[in-house]
Amino acid sequence: GQQLNQSPQSMFIQEGEDVSMNCTSSSIFNTWLWYKQEPGEGPVLLIALYKAGELTSNGRLTAQFGITRKDSFLNISASIPSDVGIYFCAGPAARAGGTSYGKLTFGQGTILTVHP
Amino acid sequence: NAGVTQTPKFRVLKTGQSMTLLCAQDMNHEYMYWYRQDPGMGLRLIHYSVGEGTTAKGEVPDGYNVSRLKKQNFLLGLESAAPSQTSVYFCASRIEFGSSYEQYFGPGTRLTVT
């Protein structure tokens, strides 16, 4: 079945460092979404990407839609303690035919810990 | 504008008990989804709805039922809870607009079945 693999599974960094994580798919995607989940909360949408090669920023966060359409990258610059959380990538679920009804497939998440 | 809300926030059930989780959204979204989140497994879709009065099975529907009697509410039911249903449950909604796949999540319900 369709899978999204996120790398790395976890990261332990010092405040002020830059962070890079990625997500790869076994099939081509036409949309990539990046979510952040803080402890005890639901996922919050950070960035949505709709075009191969697209580079989109949201504050210190930058995400890119890979040109092969099988991967996406998320970078966080100058990390701060409140960046702690789990970062998920997501893309449209595969469908046999017709509409997918907006269903998403999620990666397993990258757990980010930031030491002050 | 509260977005997506879920009740209750926490619940402990004994094996065999039943319960209903409520999801409400005030964004007039057509599509609603129920997920479960287990350690190391990301989010898995249980059931979803494309509009009032409609429901459909997701990836892991067994042991759950849903209803969407009103557009703003999506209920998830467990008729006979099992320890394997211990999880964190999230509801999400999405507006039906073009090619947008953006889903907006509630804060979650943490369920423990003993």
JSON list of C-alpha atoms in Angstrom, two decimals:
[
{"chain": "A", "resi": 1, "resn": "GLY", "atom": "CA", "xyz": [0.00, 0.00, 0.00]},
{"chain": "A", "resi": 2, "resn": "GLN", "atom": "CA", "xyz": [0.91, 3.65, -0.13]},
{"chain": "A", "resi": 3, "resn": "GLN", "atom": "CA", "xyz": [3.52, 4.66, 2.41]},
{"chain": "A", "resi": 4, "resn": "LEU", "atom": "CA", "xyz": [5.14, 7.85, 3.56]},
{"chain": "A", "resi": 5, "resn": "ASN", "atom": "CA", "xyz": [8.50, 7.50, 5.23]},
{"chain": "A", "resi": 6, "resn": "GLN", "atom": "CA", "xyz": [9.81, 10.32, 7.38]},
{"chain": "A", "resi": 7, "resn": "SER", "atom": "CA", "xyz": [13.43, 10.83, 8.28]},
{"chain": "A", "resi": 8, "resn": "PRO", "atom": "CA", "xyz": [14.84, 11.13, 10.82]},
{"chain": "A", "resi": 9, "resn": "GLN", "atom": "CA", "xyz": [12.51, 9.49, 13.34]},
{"chain": "A", "resi": 10, "resn": "SER", "atom": "CA", "xyz": [13.78, 11.80, 16.07]},
{"chain": "A", "resi": 11, "resn": "MET", "atom": "CA", "xyz": [16.14, 14.73, 16.51]},
{"chain": "A", "resi": 12, "resn": "PHE", "atom": "CA", "xyz": [17.81, 16.22, 19.57]},
{"chain": "A", "resi": 13, "resn": "ILE", "atom": "CA", "xyz": [19.22, 19.67, 18.87]},
{"chain": "A", "resi": 14, "resn": "GLN", "atom": "CA", "xyz": [20.46, 22.76, 20.65]},
{"chain": "A", "resi": 15, "resn": "GLU", "atom": "CA", "xyz": [18.50, 25.98, 20.58]},
{"chain": "A", "resi": 16, "resn": "GLY", "atom": "CA", "xyz": [19.60, 28.12, 17.67]},
{"chain": "A", "resi": 17, "resn": "GLU", "atom": "CA", "xyz": [20.47, 25.23, 15.36]},
{"chain": "A", "resi": 18, "resn": "ASP", "atom": "CA", "xyz": [18.81, 24.68, 12.00]},
{"chain": "A", "resi": 19, "resn": "VAL", "atom": "CA", "xyz": [16.70, 21.56, 11.43]},
{"chain": "A", "resi": 20, "resn": "SER", "atom": "CA", "xyz": [16.07, 19.55, 8.29]},
{"chain": "A", "resi": 21, "resn": "MET", "atom": "CA", "xyz": [13.68, 16.66, 7.86]},
{"chain": "A", "resi": 22, "resn": "ASN", "atom": "CA", "xyz": [12.20, 14.90, 4.87]},
{"chain": "A", "resi": 23, "resn": "CYS", "atom": "CA", "xyz": [9.39, 12.71, 3.72]},
{"chain": "A", "resi": 24, "resn": "THR", "atom": "CA", "xyz": [9.47, 10.23, 0.85]},
{"chain": "A", "resi": 25, "resn": "SER", "atom": "CA", "xyz": [6.69, 8.41, -0.90]},
{"chain": "A", "resi": 26, "resn": "SER", "atom": "CA", "xyz": [6.48, 5.19, -2.87]},
{"chain": "A", "resi": 27, "resn": "SER", "atom": "CA", "xyz": [4.22, 6.95, -5.37]},
{"chain": "A", "resi": 28, "resn": "ILE", "atom": "CA", "xyz": [3.81, 10.38, -6.94]},
{"chain": "A", "resi": 29, "resn": "PHE", "atom": "CA", "xyz": [1.92, 13.00, -4.95]},
{"chain": "A", "resi": 30, "resn": "ASN", "atom": "CA", "xyz": [0.25, 16.18, -6.20]},
{"chain": "A", "resi": 31, "resn": "THR", "atom": "CA", "xyz": [0.03, 17.71, -2.72]},
{"chain": "A", "resi": 32, "resn": "TRP", "atom": "CA", "xyz": [2.24, 17.73, 0.35]},
{"chain": "A", "resi": 33, "resn": "LEU", "atom": "CA", "xyz": [1.14, 18.95, 3.75]},
{"chain": "A", "resi": 34, "resn": "TRP", "atom": "CA", "xyz": [3.27, 19.50, 6.84]},
{"chain": "A", "resi": 35, "resn": "TYR", "atom": "CA", "xyz": [1.71, 19.41, 10.31]},
{"chain": "A", "resi": 36, "resn": "LYS", "atom": "CA", "xyz": [3.09, 20.01, 13.80]},
{"chain": "A", "resi": 37, "resn": "GLN", "atom": "CA", "xyz": [1.70, 18.31, 16.89]},
{"chain": "A", "resi": 38, "resn": "GLU", "atom": "CA", "xyz": [2.58, 19.62, 20.32]},
{"chain": "A", "resi": 39, "resn": "PRO", "atom": "CA", "xyz": [2.23, 17.37, 23.39]},
{"chain": "A", "resi": 40, "resn": "GLY", "atom": "CA", "xyz": [-1.41, 16.80, 24.30]},
{"chain": "A", "resi": 41, "resn": "GLU", "atom": "CA", "xyz": [-2.73, 18.69, 21.27]},
{"chain": "A", "resi": 42, "resn": "GLY", "atom": "CA", "xyz": [-4.02, 17.92, 17.80]},
{"chain": "A", "resi": 43, "resn": "PRO", "atom": "CA", "xyz": [-1.93, 18.40, 14.64]},
{"chain": "A", "resi": 44, "resn": "VAL", "atom": "CA", "xyz": [-1.78, 21.94, 13.31]},
{"chain": "A", "resi": 45, "resn": "LEU", "atom": "CA", "xyz": [-1.24, 22.65, 9.63]},
{"chain": "A", "resi": 46, "resn": "LEU", "atom": "CA", "xyz": [2.04, 24.47, 8.99]},
{"chain": "A", "resi": 47, "resn": "ILE", "atom": "CA", "xyz": [2.51, 24.52, 5.23]},
{"chain": "A", "resi": 48, "resn": "ALA", "atom": "CA", "xyz": [0.68, 23.18, 2.18]},
{"chain": "A", "resi": 49, "resn": "LEU", "atom": "CA", "xyz": [2.48, 22.55, -1.13]},
{"chain": "A", "resi": 50, "resn": "TYR", "atom": "CA", "xyz": [0.65, 22.04, -4.42]},
{"chain": "A", "resi": 51, "resn": "LYS", "atom": "CA", "xyz": [3.25, 22.28, -7.17]},
{"chain": "A", "resi": 52, "resn": "ALA", "atom": "CA", "xyz": [6.43, 20.30, -7.91]},
{"chain": "A", "resi": 53, "resn": "GLY", "atom": "CA", "xyz": [9.48, 22.41, -7.09]},
{"chain": "A", "resi": 54, "resn": "GLU", "atom": "CA", "xyz": [7.43, 24.82, -4.98]},
{"chain": "A", "resi": 55, "resn": "LEU", "atom": "CA", "xyz": [9.24, 26.42, -2.04]},
{"chain": "A", "resi": 56, "resn": "THR", "atom": "CA", "xyz": [7.01, 27.94, 0.64]},
{"chain": "A", "resi": 57, "resn": "SER", "atom": "CA", "xyz": [7.89, 29.67, 3.90]},
{"chain": "A", "resi": 58, "resn": "ASN", "atom": "CA", "xyz": [5.96, 30.26, 7.11]},
{"chain": "A", "resi": 59, "resn": "GLY", "atom": "CA", "xyz": [8.11, 32.32, 9.44]},
{"chain": "A", "resi": 60, "resn": "ARG", "atom": "CA", "xyz": [11.22, 30.30, 10.26]},
{"chain": "A", "resi": 61, "resn": "LEU", "atom": "CA", "xyz": [9.80, 27.26, 8.50]},
{"chain": "A", "resi": 62, "resn": "THR", "atom": "CA", "xyz": [10.44, 26.47, 4.85]},
{"chain": "A", "resi": 63, "resn": "ALA", "atom": "CA", "xyz": [9.07, 23.50, 2.96]},
{"chain": "A", "resi": 64, "resn": "GLN", "atom": "CA", "xyz": [9.79, 22.27, -0.53]},
{"chain": "A", "resi": 65, "resn": "PHE", "atom": "CA", "xyz": [7.85, 20.03, -2.91]},
{"chain": "A", "resi": 66, "resn": "GLY", "atom": "CA", "xyz": [10.45, 17.74, -4.50]},
{"chain": "A", "resi": 67, "resn": "ILE", "atom": "CA", "xyz": [10.76, 17.88, -8.28]},
{"chain": "A", "resi": 68, "resn": "THR", "atom": "CA", "xyz": [10.32, 14.11, -8.53]},
{"chain": "A", "resi": 69, "resn": "ARG", "atom": "CA", "xyz": [6.96, 14.55, -6.73]},
{"chain": "A", "resi": 70, "resn": "LYS", "atom": "CA", "xyz": [7.93, 11.66, -4.48]},
{"chain": "A", "resi": 71, "resn": "ASP", "atom": "CA", "xyz": [9.45, 13.69, -1.67]},
{"chain": "A", "resi": 72, "resn": "SER", "atom": "CA", "xyz": [9.18, 16.83, 0.39]},
{"chain": "A", "resi": 73, "resn": "PHE", "atom": "CA", "xyz": [11.46, 18.64, 2.82]},
{"chain": "A", "resi": 74, "resn": "LEU", "atom": "CA", "xyz": [10.89, 20.80, 5.87]},
{"chain": "A", "resi": 75, "resn": "ASN", "atom": "CA", "xyz": [13.53, 23.11, 7.30]},
{"chain": "A", "resi": 76, "resn": "ILE", "atom": "CA", "xyz": [13.38, 25.08, 10.53]},
{"chain": "A", "resi": 77, "resn": "SER", "atom": "CA", "xyz": [15.91, 27.85, 10.98]},
{"chain": "A", "resi": 78, "resn": "ALA", "atom": "CA", "xyz": [17.28, 29.09, 14.30]},
{"chain": "A", "resi": 79, "resn": "SER", "atom": "CA", "xyz": [15.27, 26.64, 16.42]},
{"chain": "A", "resi": 80, "resn": "ILE", "atom": "CA", "xyz": [13.71, 27.72, 19.70]},
{"chain": "A", "resi": 81, "resn": "PRO", "atom": "CA", "xyz": [12.31, 25.61, 22.58]},
{"chain": "A", "resi": 82, "resn": "SER", "atom": "CA", "xyz": [8.70, 26.04, 21.41]},
{"chain": "A", "resi": 83, "resn": "ASP", "atom": "CA", "xyz": [9.59, 24.19, 18.18]},
{"chain": "A", "resi": 84, "resn": "VAL", "atom": "CA", "xyz": [9.39, 20.98, 20.23]},
{"chain": "A", "resi": 85, "resn": "GLY", "atom": "CA", "xyz": [6.82, 18.53, 18.93]},
{"chain": "A", "resi": 86, "resn": "ILE", "atom": "CA", "xyz": [6.13, 15.89, 16.33]},
{"chain": "A", "resi": 87, "resn": "TYR", "atom": "CA", "xyz": [6.23, 16.95, 12.70]},
{"chain": "A", "resi": 88, "resn": "PHE", "atom": "CA", "xyz": [4.11, 14.98, 10.25]},
{"chain": "A", "resi": 89, "resn": "CYS", "atom": "CA", "xyz": [4.04, 15.00, 6.50]},
{"chain": "A", "resi": 90, "resn": "ALA", "atom": "CA", "xyz": [0.86, 14.01, 4.70]},
{"chain": "A", "resi": 91, "resn": "GLY", "atom": "CA", "xyz": [-0.38, 13.55, 1.17]},
{"chain": "A", "resi": 92, "resn": "PRO", "atom": "CA", "xyz": [-3.53, 12.44, -0.65]},
{"chain": "A", "resi": 93, "resn": "ALA", "atom": "CA", "xyz": [-4.37, 8.79, -0.10]},
{"chain": "A", "resi": 94, "resn": "ALA", "atom": "CA", "xyz": [-4.14, 6.58, -3.15]},
{"chain": "A", "resi": 95, "resn": "ARG", "atom": "CA", "xyz": [-7.42, 5.83, -4.84]},
{"chain": "A", "resi": 96, "resn": "ALA", "atom": "CA", "xyz": [-8.42, 3.03, -7.18]},
{"chain": "A", "resi": 97, "resn": "GLY", "atom": "CA", "xyz": [-10.57, 5.36, -9.23]},
{"chain": "A", "resi": 98, "resn": "GLY", "atom": "CA", "xyz": [-12.65, 8.48, -8.80]},
{"chain": "A", "resi": 99, "resn": "THR", "atom": "CA", "xyz": [-12.22, 10.96, -5.97]},
{"chain": "A", "resi": 100, "resn": "SER", "atom": "CA", "xyz": [-10.20, 10.32, -2.82]},
{"chain": "A", "resi": 101, "resn": "TYR", "atom": "CA", "xyz": [-12.64, 12.47, -0.79]},
{"chain": "A", "resi": 102, "resn": "GLY", "atom": "CA", "xyz": [-9.71, 14.40, 0.58]},
{"chain": "A", "resi": 103, "resn": "LYS", "atom": "CA", "xyz": [-8.36, 11.44, 2.50]},
{"chain": "A", "resi": 104, "resn": "LEU", "atom": "CA", "xyz": [-4.76, 11.79, 3.63]},
{"chain": "A", "resi": 105, "resn": "THR", "atom": "CA", "xyz": [-1.91, 9.36, 4.25]},
{"chain": "A", "resi": 106, "resn": "PHE", "atom": "CA", "xyz": [0.39, 10.40, 7.10]},
{"chain": "A", "resi": 107, "resn": "GLY", "atom": "CA", "xyz": [4.04, 9.68, 7.77]},
{"chain": "A", "resi": 108, "resn": "GLN", "atom": "CA", "xyz": [5.09, 8.26, 11.13]},
{"chain": "A", "resi": 109, "resn": "GLY", "atom": "CA", "xyz": [6.37, 11.64, 12.28]},
{"chain": "A", "resi": 110, "resn": "THR", "atom": "CA", "xyz": [9.70, 13.20, 13.28]},
{"chain": "A", "resi": 111, "resn": "ILE", "atom": "CA", "xyz": [10.02, 13.91, 16.99]},
{"chain": "A", "resi": 112, "resn": "LEU", "atom": "CA", "xyz": [11.94, 17.14, 17.60]},
{"chain": "A", "resi": 113, "resn": "THR", "atom": "CA", "xyz": [13.51, 17.98, 20.96]},
{"chain": "A", "resi": 114, "resn": "VAL", "atom": "CA", "xyz": [15.21, 21.34, 21.44]},
{"chain": "A", "resi": 115, "resn": "HIS", "atom": "CA", "xyz": [17.60, 21.84, 24.36]},
{"chain": "A", "resi": 116, "resn": "PRO", "atom": "CA", "xyz": [17.83, 25.42, 25.66]},
{"chain": "B", "resi": 1, "resn": "ASN", "atom": "CA", "xyz": [-14.95, 30.68, 15.94]},
{"chain": "B", "resi": 2, "resn": "ALA", "atom": "CA", "xyz": [-13.83, 27.60, 17.91]},
{"chain": "B", "resi": 3, "resn": "GLY", "atom": "CA", "xyz": [-12.77, 25.50, 14.90]},
{"chain": "B", "resi": 4, "resn": "VAL", "atom": "CA", "xyz": [-12.95, 21.77, 15.67]},
{"chain": "B", "resi": 5, "resn": "THR", "atom": "CA", "xyz": [-13.85, 20.71, 19.20]},
{"chain": "B", "resi": 6, "resn": "GLN", "atom": "CA", "xyz": [-13.95, 17.23, 20.74]},
{"chain": "B", "resi": 7, "resn": "THR", "atom": "CA", "xyz": [-15.59, 15.86, 23.87]},
{"chain": "B", "resi": 8, "resn": "PRO", "atom": "CA", "xyz": [-14.63, 14.31, 26.17]},
{"chain": "B", "resi": 9, "resn": "LYS", "atom": "CA", "xyz": [-10.91, 15.04, 26.46]},
{"chain": "B", "resi": 10, "resn": "PHE", "atom": "CA", "xyz": [-10.16, 11.92, 28.51]},
{"chain": "B", "resi": 11, "resn": "ARG", "atom": "CA", "xyz": [-12.06, 8.71, 29.20]},
{"chain": "B", "resi": 12, "resn": "VAL", "atom": "CA", "xyz": [-11.38, 5.37, 30.85]},
{"chain": "B", "resi": 13, "resn": "LEU", "atom": "CA", "xyz": [-13.59, 2.42, 29.92]},
{"chain": "B", "resi": 14, "resn": "LYS", "atom": "CA", "xyz": [-13.77, -1.16, 31.02]},
{"chain": "B", "resi": 15, "resn": "THR", "atom": "CA", "xyz": [-13.69, -3.88, 28.36]},
{"chain": "B", "resi": 16, "resn": "GLY", "atom": "CA", "xyz": [-17.15, -4.34, 26.89]},
{"chain": "B", "resi": 17, "resn": "GLN", "atom": "CA", "xyz": [-18.46, -0.87, 27.77]},
{"chain": "B", "resi": 18, "resn": "SER", "atom": "CA", "xyz": [-19.74, 1.48, 25.12]},
{"chain": "B", "resi": 19, "resn": "MET", "atom": "CA", "xyz": [-19.23, 5.17, 24.54]},
{"chain": "B", "resi": 20, "resn": "THR", "atom": "CA", "xyz": [-19.65, 7.95, 21.99]},
{"chain": "B", "resi": 21, "resn": "LEU", "atom": "CA", "xyz": [-17.06, 10.57, 21.10]},
{"chain": "B", "resi": 22, "resn": "LEU", "atom": "CA", "xyz": [-18.41, 13.86, 19.81]},
{"chain": "B", "resi": 23, "resn": "CYS", "atom": "CA", "xyz": [-16.76, 16.09, 17.24]},
{"chain": "B", "resi": 24, "resn": "ALA", "atom": "CA", "xyz": [-18.15, 19.50, 16.37]},
{"chain": "B", "resi": 25, "resn": "GLN", "atom": "CA", "xyz": [-16.96, 22.08, 13.83]},
{"chain": "B", "resi": 26, "resn": "ASP", "atom": "CA", "xyz": [-18.20, 25.62, 13.25]},
{"chain": "B", "resi": 27, "resn": "MET", "atom": "CA", "xyz": [-16.47, 26.23, 9.91]},
{"chain": "B", "resi": 28, "resn": "ASN", "atom": "CA", "xyz": [-19.31, 24.90, 7.75]},
{"chain": "B", "resi": 29, "resn": "HIS", "atom": "CA", "xyz": [-17.02, 22.19, 6.37]},
{"chain": "B", "resi": 30, "resn": "GLU", "atom": "CA", "xyz": [-18.51, 19.39, 4.32]},
{"chain": "B", "resi": 31, "resn": "TYR", "atom": "CA", "xyz": [-15.94, 16.69, 5.00]},
{"chain": "B", "resi": 32, "resn": "MET", "atom": "CA", "xyz": [-15.18, 15.26, 8.42]},
{"chain": "B", "resi": 33, "resn": "TYR", "atom": "CA", "xyz": [-12.79, 12.49, 9.50]},
{"chain": "B", "resi": 34, "resn": "TRP", "atom": "CA", "xyz": [-12.03, 10.35, 12.53]},
{"chain": "B", "resi": 35, "resn": "TYR", "atom": "CA", "xyz": [-8.46, 9.16, 13.12]},
{"chain": "B", "resi": 36, "resn": "ARG", "atom": "CA", "xyz": [-6.69, 7.18, 15.78]},
{"chain": "B", "resi": 37, "resn": "GLN", "atom": "CA", "xyz": [-3.09, 7.81, 16.76]},
{"chain": "B", "resi": 38, "resn": "ASP", "atom": "CA", "xyz": [-0.89, 5.11, 18.22]},
{"chain": "B", "resi": 39, "resn": "PRO", "atom": "CA", "xyz": [2.83, 5.40, 19.05]},
{"chain": "B", "resi": 40, "resn": "GLY", "atom": "CA", "xyz": [5.05, 5.06, 15.98]},
{"chain": "B", "resi": 41, "resn": "MET", "atom": "CA", "xyz": [2.10, 4.58, 13.63]},
{"chain": "B", "resi": 42, "resn": "GLY", "atom": "CA", "xyz": [1.13, 8.10, 12.70]},
{"chain": "B", "resi": 43, "resn": "LEU", "atom": "CA", "xyz": [-2.55, 8.84, 12.13]},
{"chain": "B", "resi": 44, "resn": "ARG", "atom": "CA", "xyz": [-4.84, 6.17, 10.73]},
{"chain": "B", "resi": 45, "resn": "LEU", "atom": "CA", "xyz": [-8.26, 6.92, 9.29]},
{"chain": "B", "resi": 46, "resn": "ILE", "atom": "CA", "xyz": [-11.18, 5.13, 10.97]},
{"chain": "B", "resi": 47, "resn": "HIS", "atom": "CA", "xyz": [-14.26, 6.56, 9.19]},
{"chain": "B", "resi": 48, "resn": "TYR", "atom": "CA", "xyz": [-15.11, 9.68, 7.27]},
{"chain": "B", "resi": 49, "resn": "SER", "atom": "CA", "xyz": [-18.08, 11.65, 6.00]},
{"chain": "B", "resi": 50, "resn": "VAL", "atom": "CA", "xyz": [-18.47, 13.71, 2.84]},
{"chain": "B", "resi": 51, "resn": "GLY", "atom": "CA", "xyz": [-21.60, 15.48, 4.02]},
{"chain": "B", "resi": 52, "resn": "GLU", "atom": "CA", "xyz": [-24.61, 15.39, 6.31]},
{"chain": "B", "resi": 53, "resn": "GLY", "atom": "CA", "xyz": [-26.18, 11.95, 6.38]},
{"chain": "B", "resi": 54, "resn": "THR", "atom": "CA", "xyz": [-23.21, 10.19, 4.75]},
{"chain": "B", "resi": 55, "resn": "THR", "atom": "CA", "xyz": [-20.46, 8.01, 6.22]},
{"chain": "B", "resi": 56, "resn": "ALA", "atom": "CA", "xyz": [-17.79, 5.72, 4.80]},
{"chain": "B", "resi": 57, "resn": "LYS", "atom": "CA", "xyz": [-15.12, 3.33, 6.09]},
{"chain": "B", "resi": 58, "resn": "GLY", "atom": "CA", "xyz": [-11.49, 4.32, 6.33]},
{"chain": "B", "resi": 59, "resn": "GLU", "atom": "CA", "xyz": [-8.38, 2.27, 6.87]},
{"chain": "B", "resi": 60, "resn": "VAL", "atom": "CA", "xyz": [-9.20, 0.79, 10.32]},
{"chain": "B", "resi": 61, "resn": "PRO", "atom": "CA", "xyz": [-13.03, 0.81, 10.74]},
{"chain": "B", "resi": 62, "resn": "ASP", "atom": "CA", "xyz": [-13.56, -2.45, 12.66]},
{"chain": "B", "resi": 63, "resn": "GLY", "atom": "CA", "xyz": [-15.09, -2.00, 16.12]},
{"chain": "B", "resi": 64, "resn": "TYR", "atom": "CA", "xyz": [-16.30, 1.55, 15.41]},
{"chain": "B", "resi": 65, "resn": "ASN", "atom": "CA", "xyz": [-19.48, 3.13, 14.09]},
{"chain": "B", "resi": 66, "resn": "VAL", "atom": "CA", "xyz": [-20.16, 6.72, 13.10]},
{"chain": "B", "resi": 67, "resn": "SER", "atom": "CA", "xyz": [-23.06, 9.03, 12.40]},
{"chain": "B", "resi": 68, "resn": "ARG", "atom": "CA", "xyz": [-23.39, 12.46, 10.78]},
{"chain": "B", "resi": 69, "resn": "LEU", "atom": "CA", "xyz": [-26.96, 13.58, 11.47]},
{"chain": "B", "resi": 70, "resn": "LYS", "atom": "CA", "xyz": [-26.01, 17.26, 11.39]},
{"chain": "B", "resi": 71, "resn": "LYS", "atom": "CA", "xyz": [-23.40, 18.89, 9.18]},
{"chain": "B", "resi": 72, "resn": "GLN", "atom": "CA", "xyz": [-21.50, 20.33, 12.12]},
{"chain": "B", "resi": 73, "resn": "ASN", "atom": "CA", "xyz": [-21.31, 17.11, 14.18]},
{"chain": "B", "resi": 74, "resn": "PHE", "atom": "CA", "xyz": [-19.58, 13.78, 13.58]},
{"chain": "B", "resi": 75, "resn": "LEU", "atom": "CA", "xyz": [-20.00, 11.07, 16.24]},
{"chain": "B", "resi": 76, "resn": "LEU", "atom": "CA", "xyz": [-17.72, 8.08, 16.76]},
{"chain": "B", "resi": 77, "resn": "GLY", "atom": "CA", "xyz": [-19.15, 5.13, 18.68]},
{"chain": "B", "resi": 78, "resn": "LEU", "atom": "CA", "xyz": [-17.56, 2.14, 20.32]},
{"chain": "B", "resi": 79, "resn": "GLU", "atom": "CA", "xyz": [-20.23, -0.48, 20.99]},
{"chain": "B", "resi": 80, "resn": "SER", "atom": "CA", "xyz": [-18.07, -2.91, 22.97]},
{"chain": "B", "resi": 81, "resn": "ALA", "atom": "CA", "xyz": [-14.70, -1.45, 23.88]},
{"chain": "B", "resi": 82, "resn": "ALA", "atom": "CA", "xyz": [-11.56, -3.59, 23.71]},
{"chain": "B", "resi": 83, "resn": "PRO", "atom": "CA", "xyz": [-8.06, -2.90, 25.09]},
{"chain": "B", "resi": 84, "resn": "SER", "atom": "CA", "xyz": [-6.81, -2.66, 21.47]},
{"chain": "B", "resi": 85, "resn": "GLN", "atom": "CA", "xyz": [-8.92, 0.50, 21.16]},
{"chain": "B", "resi": 86, "resn": "THR", "atom": "CA", "xyz": [-6.80, 2.31, 23.73]},
{"chain": "B", "resi": 87, "resn": "SER", "atom": "CA", "xyz": [-5.56, 5.24, 21.69]},
{"chain": "B", "resi": 88, "resn": "VAL", "atom": "CA", "xyz": [-5.80, 8.96, 21.09]},
{"chain": "B", "resi": 89, "resn": "TYR", "atom": "CA", "xyz": [-8.67, 9.85, 18.78]},
{"chain": "B", "resi": 90, "resn": "PHE", "atom": "CA", "xyz": [-8.66, 12.91, 16.56]},
{"chain": "B", "resi": 91, "resn": "CYS", "atom": "CA", "xyz": [-11.40, 14.44, 14.50]},
{"chain": "B", "resi": 92, "resn": "ALA", "atom": "CA", "xyz": [-10.68, 16.63, 11.50]},
{"chain": "B", "resi": 93, "resn": "SER", "atom": "CA", "xyz": [-12.68, 18.61, 8.98]},
{"chain": "B", "resi": 94, "resn": "ARG", "atom": "CA", "xyz": [-12.06, 19.92, 5.47]},
{"chain": "B", "resi": 95, "resn": "ILE", "atom": "CA", "xyz": [-13.88, 22.32, 3.22]},
{"chain": "B", "resi": 96, "resn": "GLU", "atom": "CA", "xyz": [-14.79, 20.98, -0.21]},
{"chain": "B", "resi": 97, "resn": "PHE", "atom": "CA", "xyz": [-12.89, 23.44, -2.35]},
{"chain": "B", "resi": 98, "resn": "GLY", "atom": "CA", "xyz": [-11.02, 22.62, -5.52]},
{"chain": "B", "resi": 99, "resn": "SER", "atom": "CA", "xyz": [-7.90, 20.56, -4.97]},
{"chain": "B", "resi": 100, "resn": "SER", "atom": "CA", "xyz": [-7.38, 21.56, -1.33]},
{"chain": "B", "resi": 101, "resn": "TYR", "atom": "CA", "xyz": [-6.56, 18.65, 0.95]},
{"chain": "B", "resi": 102, "resn": "GLU", "atom": "CA", "xyz": [-6.04, 20.78, 4.05]},
{"chain": "B", "resi": 103, "resn": "GLN", "atom": "CA", "xyz": [-7.62, 19.20, 7.11]},
{"chain": "B", "resi": 104, "resn": "TYR", "atom": "CA", "xyz": [-8.07, 20.94, 10.44]},
{"chain": "B", "resi": 105, "resn": "PHE", "atom": "CA", "xyz": [-7.85, 18.89, 13.61]},
{"chain": "B", "resi": 106, "resn": "GLY", "atom": "CA", "xyz": [-9.49, 18.93, 17.01]},
{"chain": "B", "resi": 107, "resn": "PRO", "atom": "CA", "xyz": [-7.52, 18.63, 20.28]},
{"chain": "B", "resi": 108, "resn": "GLY", "atom": "CA", "xyz": [-8.10, 14.89, 20.64]},
{"chain": "B", "resi": 109, "resn": "THR", "atom": "CA", "xyz": [-9.69, 12.42, 23.06]},
{"chain": "B", "resi": 110, "resn": "ARG", "atom": "CA", "xyz": [-7.42, 10.13, 25.04]},
{"chain": "B", "resi": 111, "resn": "LEU", "atom": "CA", "xyz": [-9.19, 6.81, 25.60]},
{"chain": "B", "resi": 112, "resn": "THR", "atom": "CA", "xyz": [-7.97, 4.01, 27.83]},
{"chain": "B", "resi": 113, "resn": "VAL", "atom": "CA", "xyz": [-9.71, 0.62, 27.84]},
{"chain": "B", "resi": 114, "resn": "THR", "atom": "CA", "xyz": [-8.86, -1.62, 30.78]}
]
